[in-house]
CSV table of C-alpha atoms and ligand atoms in Angstrom, one decimal:
chain,number,residue,atom,x,y,z
D,54,MET,CA,12.7,12.4,4.9
D,55,LYS,CA,11.0,10.1,7.4
D,56,ARG,CA,10.3,13.0,9.9
D,57,LYS,CA,8.9,15.0,7.0
D,58,ALA,CA,6.6,12.3,5.8
D,59,VAL,CA,5.5,11.4,9.5
D,60,SER,CA,4.5,15.0,10.2
D,61,LEU,CA,2.7,15.3,6.9
D,62,VAL,CA,0.7,12.3,8.0
D,63,LEU,CA,0.0,13.7,11.2
D,64,ALA,CA,-1.1,17.2,9.9
D,65,LEU,CA,-3.3,15.5,7.3
D,66,THR,CA,-4.7,12.4,9.0
D,67,MET,CA,-8.3,12.3,8.4
D,68,VAL,CA,-11.0,10.2,9.7
D,69,ALA,CA,-11.1,6.5,8.7
D,70,SER,CA,-14.1,4.6,8.5
D,71,VAL,CA,-15.1,1.5,6.3
D,72,VAL,CA,-16.7,-1.1,2.5
D,73,ALA,CA,-18.3,-3.0,-0.9
D,74,GLY,CA,-17.5,-3.6,-4.5
D,75,CYS,CA,-20.2,-5.1,-6.9
D,76,GLY,CA,-22.1,-7.4,-4.3
D,77,SER,CA,-19.4,-7.6,-1.7
D,78,LYS,CA,-20.2,-7.9,2.0
D,79,GLN,CA,-19.9,-4.9,4.5
D,80,GLU,CA,-18.0,-4.5,7.5
D,81,GLU,CA,-17.8,-2.4,10.7
D,82,ALA,CA,-15.4,0.6,10.9
D,83,THR,CA,-12.3,-0.6,12.6
D,84,THR,CA,-10.3,2.6,12.4
D,85,GLU,CA,-11.3,5.6,14.5
D,86,PRO,CA,-9.6,9.1,14.2
D,87,ALA,CA,-8.3,9.0,17.8
D,88,ALA,CA,-6.8,5.5,17.1
D,89,THR,CA,-5.4,6.5,13.9
D,90,GLU,CA,-3.6,9.6,15.6
D,91,ASP,CA,-2.6,7.2,18.5
D,92,ALA,CA,-1.1,4.8,16.1
D,93,ALA,CA,0.9,7.6,14.3
D,94,ALA,CA,2.2,8.9,17.7
D,95,GLU,CA,3.3,5.4,18.6
D,96,LYS,CA,4.8,5.0,15.2
D,97,THR,CA,7.1,8.2,15.9
D,98,ASP,CA,7.9,6.8,19.2
D,99,ALA,CA,8.9,3.5,18.0
D,100,ALA,CA,11.0,5.2,15.3
D,101,ASP,CA,12.7,7.0,18.0
D,102,THR,CA,13.6,4.1,19.9
D,103,ALA,CA,14.7,2.4,16.7
D,104,ASP,CA,16.9,5.5,15.8
D,105,ALA,CA,18.5,5.6,19.4
D,106,ALA,CA,19.1,1.6,19.1
D,107,ALA,CA,20.6,1.9,15.7
D,108,GLU,CA,22.9,4.7,16.7
D,109,ALA,CA,24.1,2.8,19.5
D,110,VAL,CA,25.0,-0.1,17.3
D,111,ASP,CA,25.9,1.6,14.1
D,112,GLY,CA,29.4,-0.2,13.9
D,113,ASP,CA,28.2,-3.6,14.2
D,114,LEU,CA,25.5,-3.1,11.7
D,115,ALA,CA,28.2,-2.8,9.2
D,116,ASP,CA,29.0,-6.5,9.3
D,117,LYS,CA,25.1,-7.5,9.3
D,118,LYS,CA,23.9,-9.1,6.4
D,119,VAL,CA,20.2,-8.4,5.3
D,120,GLY,CA,18.3,-10.6,2.6
D,121,VAL,CA,15.2,-8.6,1.0
D,122,CYS,CA,13.0,-10.5,-1.1
D,123,ILE,CA,10.5,-8.2,-3.2
D,124,TYR,CA,7.5,-9.9,-5.0
D,125,GLN,CA,8.1,-8.2,-8.4
D,126,PHE,CA,10.6,-5.5,-9.1
D,127,SER,CA,8.6,-4.2,-12.2
D,128,ASP,CA,5.8,-3.0,-9.8
D,129,ASN,CA,6.1,0.9,-9.6
D,130,PHE,CA,5.2,1.2,-5.9
D,131,MET,CA,7.5,-1.7,-4.7
D,132,THR,CA,10.4,0.1,-6.7
D,133,LEU,CA,10.0,3.2,-4.6
D,134,PHE,CA,9.7,1.0,-1.7
D,135,ARG,CA,13.0,-1.0,-2.4
D,136,THR,CA,14.9,2.2,-3.5
D,137,GLU,CA,13.9,3.9,-0.2
D,138,LEU,CA,14.8,0.7,1.8
D,139,GLN,CA,18.3,0.3,0.4
D,140,SER,CA,19.3,3.9,1.0
D,141,TYR,CA,17.7,3.9,4.3
D,142,LEU,CA,19.6,0.7,5.5
D,143,GLU,CA,22.9,2.2,4.2
D,144,SER,CA,22.1,5.3,6.1
D,145,LYS,CA,21.8,3.3,9.2
D,146,GLY,CA,25.4,1.8,8.8
D,147,PHE,CA,24.7,-1.4,6.9
D,148,LYS,CA,27.4,-2.0,4.2
D,149,ALA,CA,25.9,-1.9,0.5
D,150,GLU,CA,27.5,-5.1,-0.2
D,151,ASN,CA,25.8,-6.6,2.8
D,152,ILE,CA,22.1,-5.7,1.7
D,153,LYS,CA,21.0,-8.1,-1.0
D,154,ILE,CA,17.6,-7.3,-2.6
D,155,VAL,CA,16.2,-10.0,-4.9
D,156,ASP,CA,13.1,-10.1,-7.6
D,157,GLY,CA,10.7,-12.7,-7.0
D,158,ALA,CA,9.4,-12.0,-10.5
D,159,ASN,CA,5.8,-12.6,-9.1
D,160,ASP,CA,6.5,-16.2,-8.7
D,161,GLN,CA,6.3,-17.9,-5.3
D,162,ALA,CA,8.5,-20.9,-6.3
D,163,THR,CA,11.4,-18.4,-7.3
D,164,GLN,CA,10.9,-16.5,-4.2
D,165,SER,CA,10.9,-19.6,-2.0
D,166,GLY,CA,14.2,-20.7,-3.8
D,167,GLN,CA,15.7,-17.0,-2.9
D,168,ILE,CA,14.6,-17.3,0.7
D,169,ASP,CA,16.4,-21.0,0.9
D,170,ASN,CA,19.4,-19.3,-0.7
D,171,PHE,CA,19.5,-16.5,2.0
D,172,ILE,CA,19.0,-19.1,4.8
D,173,THR,CA,22.1,-21.0,3.3
D,174,GLU,CA,24.1,-17.7,2.9
D,175,GLY,CA,23.4,-17.2,6.6
D,176,VAL,CA,21.7,-13.6,6.5
D,177,ASP,CA,21.3,-12.0,9.9
D,178,VAL,CA,17.8,-10.7,9.1
D,179,MET,CA,15.0,-11.1,6.3
D,180,ILE,CA,12.6,-8.6,4.9
D,181,VAL,CA,10.1,-10.4,2.7
D,182,ASN,CA,7.4,-9.1,0.6
D,183,PRO,CA,5.7,-12.3,-0.1
D,184,VAL,CA,4.5,-13.2,-3.7
D,185,ASN,CA,1.5,-15.0,-2.3
D,186,SER,CA,0.7,-14.0,1.4
D,187,SER,CA,-1.0,-17.3,1.7
D,188,SER,CA,2.7,-18.9,1.6
D,189,ALA,CA,3.5,-16.9,4.8
D,190,ALA,CA,3.1,-19.8,7.3
D,191,THR,CA,5.7,-22.0,5.3
D,192,ILE,CA,8.1,-19.1,4.8
D,193,THR,CA,7.9,-18.1,8.6
D,194,ASP,CA,8.5,-21.9,9.6
D,195,LYS,CA,11.6,-21.9,7.6
D,196,VAL,CA,13.0,-18.7,8.5
D,197,VAL,CA,12.2,-19.0,12.2
D,198,ALA,CA,13.7,-22.6,12.2
D,199,ALA,CA,17.0,-21.1,10.8
D,200,ASN,CA,17.1,-18.7,13.7
D,201,ILE,CA,16.8,-15.6,11.4
D,202,PRO,CA,14.3,-12.8,12.4
D,203,LEU,CA,11.7,-12.0,9.8
D,204,VAL,CA,10.1,-8.7,8.7
D,205,TYR,CA,7.1,-8.9,6.3
D,206,ILE,CA,6.3,-5.9,4.2
D,207,ASN,CA,3.4,-4.7,1.9
D,208,ARG,CA,1.4,-8.1,1.6
D,209,GLU,CA,-0.1,-8.8,4.9
D,210,PRO,CA,-0.3,-12.5,6.1
D,211,ASP,CA,-3.7,-13.5,7.5
D,212,ALA,CA,-4.7,-13.1,11.1
D,213,THR,CA,-4.1,-16.7,12.0
D,214,GLU,CA,-0.5,-16.4,10.8
D,215,GLU,CA,0.0,-13.2,12.7
D,216,GLN,CA,-1.4,-14.7,16.0
D,217,ARG,CA,0.9,-17.6,15.8
D,218,TRP,CA,4.0,-15.1,15.8
D,219,ALA,CA,2.7,-13.8,19.3
D,220,ASP,CA,1.7,-17.3,20.6
D,221,GLU,CA,5.0,-18.6,19.8
D,222,ASN,CA,7.0,-15.6,20.5
D,223,MET,CA,8.7,-15.5,17.1
D,224,ASP,CA,10.8,-12.7,16.0
D,225,VAL,CA,8.6,-12.0,13.2
D,226,THR,CA,6.6,-8.9,12.5
D,227,TYR,CA,4.7,-7.1,9.6
D,228,VAL,CA,4.9,-3.7,8.6
D,229,GLY,CA,2.3,-1.9,6.4
D,230,CYS,CA,-0.4,0.6,6.2
D,231,ASP,CA,-4.2,-0.4,6.9
D,232,ALA,CA,-5.7,-0.5,3.3
D,233,ARG,CA,-9.2,0.1,4.7
D,234,GLN,CA,-8.2,3.6,5.4
D,235,SER,CA,-6.9,4.2,1.8
D,236,GLY,CA,-10.4,2.8,0.4
D,237,THR,CA,-12.0,5.2,2.7
D,238,PHE,CA,-10.1,8.2,1.7
D,239,GLN,CA,-10.8,7.2,-2.1
D,240,GLY,CA,-14.5,7.0,-1.4
D,241,GLU,CA,-14.3,10.4,0.7
D,242,ILE,CA,-12.6,12.1,-2.4
D,243,ILE,CA,-15.7,11.1,-4.6
D,244,ALA,CA,-18.4,11.9,-2.1
D,245,ASP,CA,-17.0,15.3,-1.2
D,246,LEU,CA,-17.7,16.3,-4.7
D,247,GLY,CA,-21.4,16.0,-3.8
D,248,LEU,CA,-24.2,13.9,-5.7
D,249,ASP,CA,-25.1,16.9,-8.1
D,250,ALA,CA,-21.7,16.9,-9.6
D,251,ILE,CA,-21.1,13.2,-9.7
D,252,ASP,CA,-24.6,12.1,-10.9
D,253,LEU,CA,-24.2,13.0,-14.5
D,254,ASN,CA,-26.8,10.7,-15.7
D,255,LYS,CA,-29.3,11.8,-13.1
D,256,ASN,CA,-30.5,8.5,-12.1
D,257,GLY,CA,-29.8,9.5,-8.3
D,258,LYS,CA,-27.0,7.0,-8.0
D,259,VAL,CA,-23.1,7.0,-8.2
D,260,ASP,CA,-22.5,4.6,-11.2
D,261,TYR,CA,-18.9,3.3,-11.0
D,262,ILE,CA,-16.4,0.8,-12.1
D,263,MET,CA,-14.0,-0.8,-9.9
D,264,VAL,CA,-10.5,-1.9,-11.2
D,265,GLU,CA,-9.0,-4.1,-8.6
D,266,GLY,CA,-5.4,-5.0,-7.8
D,267,ASP,CA,-3.9,-8.5,-7.5
D,268,PRO,CA,-6.1,-10.4,-4.7
D,269,GLU,CA,-3.0,-11.7,-3.3
D,270,ASN,CA,-2.6,-8.3,-1.6
D,271,VAL,CA,-5.2,-7.9,0.8
D,272,ASP,CA,-5.0,-4.1,-0.1
D,273,ALA,CA,-6.9,-4.8,-3.2
D,274,GLN,CA,-9.8,-6.3,-1.3
D,275,TYR,CA,-10.0,-3.6,1.4
D,276,ARG,CA,-9.6,-0.7,-1.0
D,277,THR,CA,-12.6,-2.1,-3.2
D,278,GLU,CA,-14.8,-2.6,-0.1
D,279,PHE,CA,-14.0,0.4,1.8
D,280,SER,CA,-14.0,3.0,-1.2
D,281,VAL,CA,-17.7,2.1,-1.7
D,282,LYS,CA,-18.7,1.8,1.9
D,283,ALA,CA,-17.4,5.5,2.3
D,284,LEU,CA,-19.8,6.6,-0.3
D,285,GLU,CA,-22.7,4.8,1.3
D,286,ASP,CA,-21.7,6.3,4.6
D,287,ALA,CA,-21.9,9.7,3.1
D,288,GLY,CA,-25.6,8.8,2.3
D,289,LEU,CA,-24.9,8.1,-1.5
D,290,GLU,CA,-26.7,5.4,-3.3
D,291,VAL,CA,-24.3,3.2,-5.4
D,292,ASN,CA,-24.5,1.3,-8.4
D,293,CYS,CA,-21.5,-1.0,-9.5
D,294,LEU,CA,-21.4,-1.2,-13.3
D,295,THR,CA,-18.5,-3.7,-13.3
D,296,ASP,CA,-15.7,-4.7,-11.0
D,297,GLN,CA,-12.5,-6.7,-12.5
D,298,VAL,CA,-9.0,-7.6,-11.5
D,299,GLY,CA,-6.3,-5.4,-13.1
D,300,ASN,CA,-3.4,-7.0,-11.1
D,301,TRP,CA,-2.0,-3.4,-10.2
D,302,GLN,CA,-1.0,-3.1,-13.8
D,303,GLN,CA,-1.4,-0.1,-16.0
D,304,ASP,CA,-2.1,-2.0,-19.3
D,305,GLN,CA,-4.5,-4.4,-17.8
D,306,ALA,CA,-6.5,-1.4,-16.3
D,307,GLN,CA,-6.3,0.6,-19.5
D,308,GLN,CA,-8.1,-2.6,-21.4
D,309,ILE,CA,-10.8,-3.0,-18.6
D,310,VAL,CA,-11.7,0.7,-18.6
D,311,ALA,CA,-11.6,0.9,-22.4
D,312,ASN,CA,-14.0,-1.9,-22.3
D,313,ALA,CA,-16.3,-0.7,-19.8
D,314,LEU,CA,-16.5,2.8,-21.3
D,315,GLY,CA,-17.7,1.0,-24.6
D,316,GLN,CA,-20.1,-0.8,-22.9
D,317,TYR,CA,-21.5,1.6,-20.4
D,318,GLY,CA,-20.8,4.9,-22.1
D,319,ASN,CA,-21.9,8.0,-20.3
D,320,ASP,CA,-23.3,6.0,-17.5
D,321,VAL,CA,-19.7,5.6,-16.2
D,322,GLU,CA,-19.4,8.4,-13.8
D,323,VAL,CA,-16.6,7.4,-11.5
D,324,VAL,CA,-13.7,5.0,-11.9
D,325,PHE,CA,-11.9,3.6,-8.7
D,326,CYS,CA,-8.6,2.0,-9.2
D,327,ASN,CA,-6.9,0.3,-6.2
D,328,ASN,CA,-3.6,1.8,-7.2
D,329,ASP,CA,-2.2,4.8,-9.2
D,330,ALA,CA,-0.4,2.4,-12.0
D,331,MET,CA,-3.8,1.4,-12.9
D,332,ALA,CA,-5.4,4.8,-12.5
D,333,MET,CA,-2.8,6.0,-15.0
D,334,GLY,CA,-4.1,3.2,-17.5
D,335,ALA,CA,-7.7,4.2,-16.8
D,336,LEU,CA,-6.8,7.8,-17.7
D,337,GLN,CA,-5.5,6.6,-21.1
D,338,ALA,CA,-8.6,4.9,-21.8
D,339,ILE,CA,-10.9,7.8,-20.5
D,340,GLN,CA,-8.9,10.2,-22.8
D,341,SER,CA,-8.9,7.9,-25.8
D,342,ALA,CA,-12.7,7.6,-25.2
D,343,GLY,CA,-13.1,11.5,-25.5
D,344,ARG,CA,-14.1,11.8,-21.8
D,345,THR,CA,-12.7,14.5,-19.6
D,346,VAL,CA,-11.7,13.9,-15.8
D,347,GLY,CA,-13.5,16.5,-13.6
D,348,LYS,CA,-16.1,17.4,-16.3
D,349,ASP,CA,-17.8,14.3,-17.2
D,350,ILE,CA,-16.1,11.5,-15.2
D,351,TYR,CA,-14.0,11.2,-12.1
D,352,LEU,CA,-11.2,9.0,-11.4
D,353,VAL,CA,-9.2,8.0,-8.2
D,354,GLY,CA,-6.2,5.9,-7.3
D,355,VAL,CA,-3.8,5.1,-4.6
D,356,ASP,CA,-0.1,5.3,-4.0
D,357,ALA,CA,0.8,9.0,-4.9
D,358,LEU,CA,3.3,8.1,-7.7
D,359,SER,CA,4.7,11.4,-9.2
D,360,GLU,CA,2.9,11.1,-12.3
D,361,ALA,CA,-0.4,10.6,-10.6
D,362,LEU,CA,0.3,13.6,-8.3
D,363,GLU,CA,1.1,15.7,-11.6
D,364,ALA,CA,-2.0,14.3,-13.1
D,365,VAL,CA,-4.1,15.6,-10.0
D,366,ILE,CA,-2.4,19.1,-10.3
D,367,ALA,CA,-3.4,19.1,-13.9
D,368,GLY,CA,-6.9,18.0,-13.0
D,369,ASN,CA,-6.7,14.7,-15.0
D,370,LEU,CA,-7.0,12.6,-11.7
D,371,THR,CA,-9.5,13.5,-9.3
D,372,GLY,CA,-7.5,12.5,-6.4
D,373,THR,CA,-5.1,9.7,-5.0
D,374,VAL,CA,-4.1,8.5,-1.6
D,375,PHE,CA,-0.3,8.7,-0.4
D,376,ASN,CA,1.0,5.3,0.5
D,377,ASP,CA,3.8,6.2,2.4
D,378,HIS,CA,6.8,4.2,1.2
D,379,PHE,CA,9.1,6.3,3.2
D,380,SER,CA,7.6,5.4,6.5
D,381,GLN,CA,7.0,1.8,5.5
D,382,SER,CA,10.5,1.2,4.4
D,383,HIS,CA,12.1,3.1,7.3
D,384,SER,CA,9.8,1.3,9.8
D,385,ALA,CA,10.8,-2.2,8.1
D,386,ALA,CA,14.3,-1.4,8.4
D,387,ASP,CA,14.1,-0.2,12.0
D,388,ALA,CA,12.3,-3.3,12.8
D,389,ALA,CA,15.2,-5.4,11.3
D,390,ILE,CA,17.7,-3.3,13.4
D,391,ASN,CA,15.4,-3.9,16.5
D,392,TYR,CA,15.7,-7.7,16.1
D,393,LEU,CA,19.6,-7.4,15.6
D,394,THR,CA,20.0,-5.2,18.7
D,395,GLY,CA,17.9,-7.6,20.8
D,396,ALA,CA,15.4,-4.7,21.2
D,397,GLY,CA,12.6,-6.7,19.5
D,398,ASN,CA,9.3,-5.6,18.0
D,399,GLU,CA,5.7,-5.7,18.2
D,400,HIS,CA,4.1,-8.1,15.8
D,401,TYR,CA,2.4,-5.5,13.8
D,402,ILE,CA,3.8,-2.1,12.8
D,403,GLY,CA,1.4,0.2,11.1
D,404,CYS,CA,1.4,3.6,9.3
D,405,ASP,CA,-1.0,6.3,7.9
D,406,TYR,CA,-2.0,7.0,4.5
D,407,VAL,CA,-2.7,10.6,3.4
D,408,LYS,CA,-5.6,11.7,1.2
D,409,VAL,CA,-4.5,13.7,-1.8
D,410,THR,CA,-6.6,16.3,-3.8
D,411,GLN,CA,-5.6,19.3,-5.7
D,412,ASP,CA,-5.4,21.2,-2.5
D,413,ASN,CA,-2.3,19.2,-1.4
D,414,ALA,CA,-1.0,17.6,-4.5
D,415,GLN,CA,1.9,19.9,-4.9
D,416,GLU,CA,2.9,19.7,-1.3
D,417,VAL,CA,2.9,15.9,-1.3
D,418,LEU,CA,4.9,16.0,-4.8
D,419,ASP,CA,7.6,18.3,-3.4
D,420,MET,CA,7.9,15.8,-0.6
D,421,VAL,CA,8.1,12.5,-2.7
D,422,LYS,CA,10.4,13.9,-5.4
S,541,LIG,C1,0.4,-0.7,-3.8
S,541,LIG,C2,0.3,-1.1,-5.2
S,541,LIG,C3,1.3,-2.3,-5.4
S,541,LIG,C4,1.0,-3.4,-4.2
S,541,LIG,C5,2.2,-4.5,-4.5
S,541,LIG,C6,-0.1,-1.8,-2.9
S,541,LIG,O1,0.0,-1.5,-1.5
S,541,LIG,O2,-0.7,0.3,-3.6
S,541,LIG,O3,0.7,-0.2,-6.0
S,541,LIG,O4,1.3,-2.8,-6.7
S,541,LIG,O5,1.0,-2.9,-3.0
S,541,LIG,O6,1.6,-5.4,-3.5
């Protein structure tokens, strides 16, 4: 599955540029197409190296214990991620009883207790999806002090923290995609429709509402900024009607979008959701308000959950962006194995998003199912 996912990414990799929600700042583009392709190629090389290392030590891995902390089991995307992580770790030779995956229930105190327990139990490596990425320094300190290598996933610690891993030569890395790219792809999906199609109220602007994920994940900030930046880069004038936090949750997004449609009515031309769970909530609100995606409103998400892909195919979602949980979970497991074998890792391991529209939604659905 990993090879399939990686080659799809390489085949569909698009230009990434950059940014701004209601009143937020702009930044320079940081991802050039060439760099994106290089990163993808490096990732494939890294995966090959990890495969070779893992094959060499398969027998030993059976005795190794891995502790995995997930910020919240009820998160749709993290459910796909952890399920794939579990099966990939087993395919690499870890025994099922030696893989312990725990639910932080969106509470940092609970997760910190789970990390303490893993230390006491003497796990050989930890994979952590922090509840609060701002707690990373504390987590790193105690895990490193216990001599346990650490792989962060999904919620990226800040640059100062990542620099410390390099400066102090710690066995700590982060595996994830650059959310700026996913935001850019969302904006490009809308911009590609052309102003004539989008500008239903004919005021010359793209009038949008933004539904943001939990600000503890930098993905929320970047997707918000870069989706709007992509519209502006395409020469479109934008007008943010409202920008609210839906915490990655379908029900919260449904409420936010229902209220916004009630307040702004036909002026709402585009609904940006930082993830698909929230886009599905937005779709419920849109349909209840008697609006039709693709006809009198446009809607985009991120993740490529199966239900979102089905909605794209049916024309109920303008587009989404594949958040490659195969590549991310496999790279996280490979990084853990690299620490166990002594091969070590870079302190940042990236991956690419894939833009999804009606043109390729079926292809992506066939791959993720
Ligand atoms: C995903 C969201 C998910 C979040 C959890 C993001 O990368 O797109 O769906 O809720 O990670 O931190």
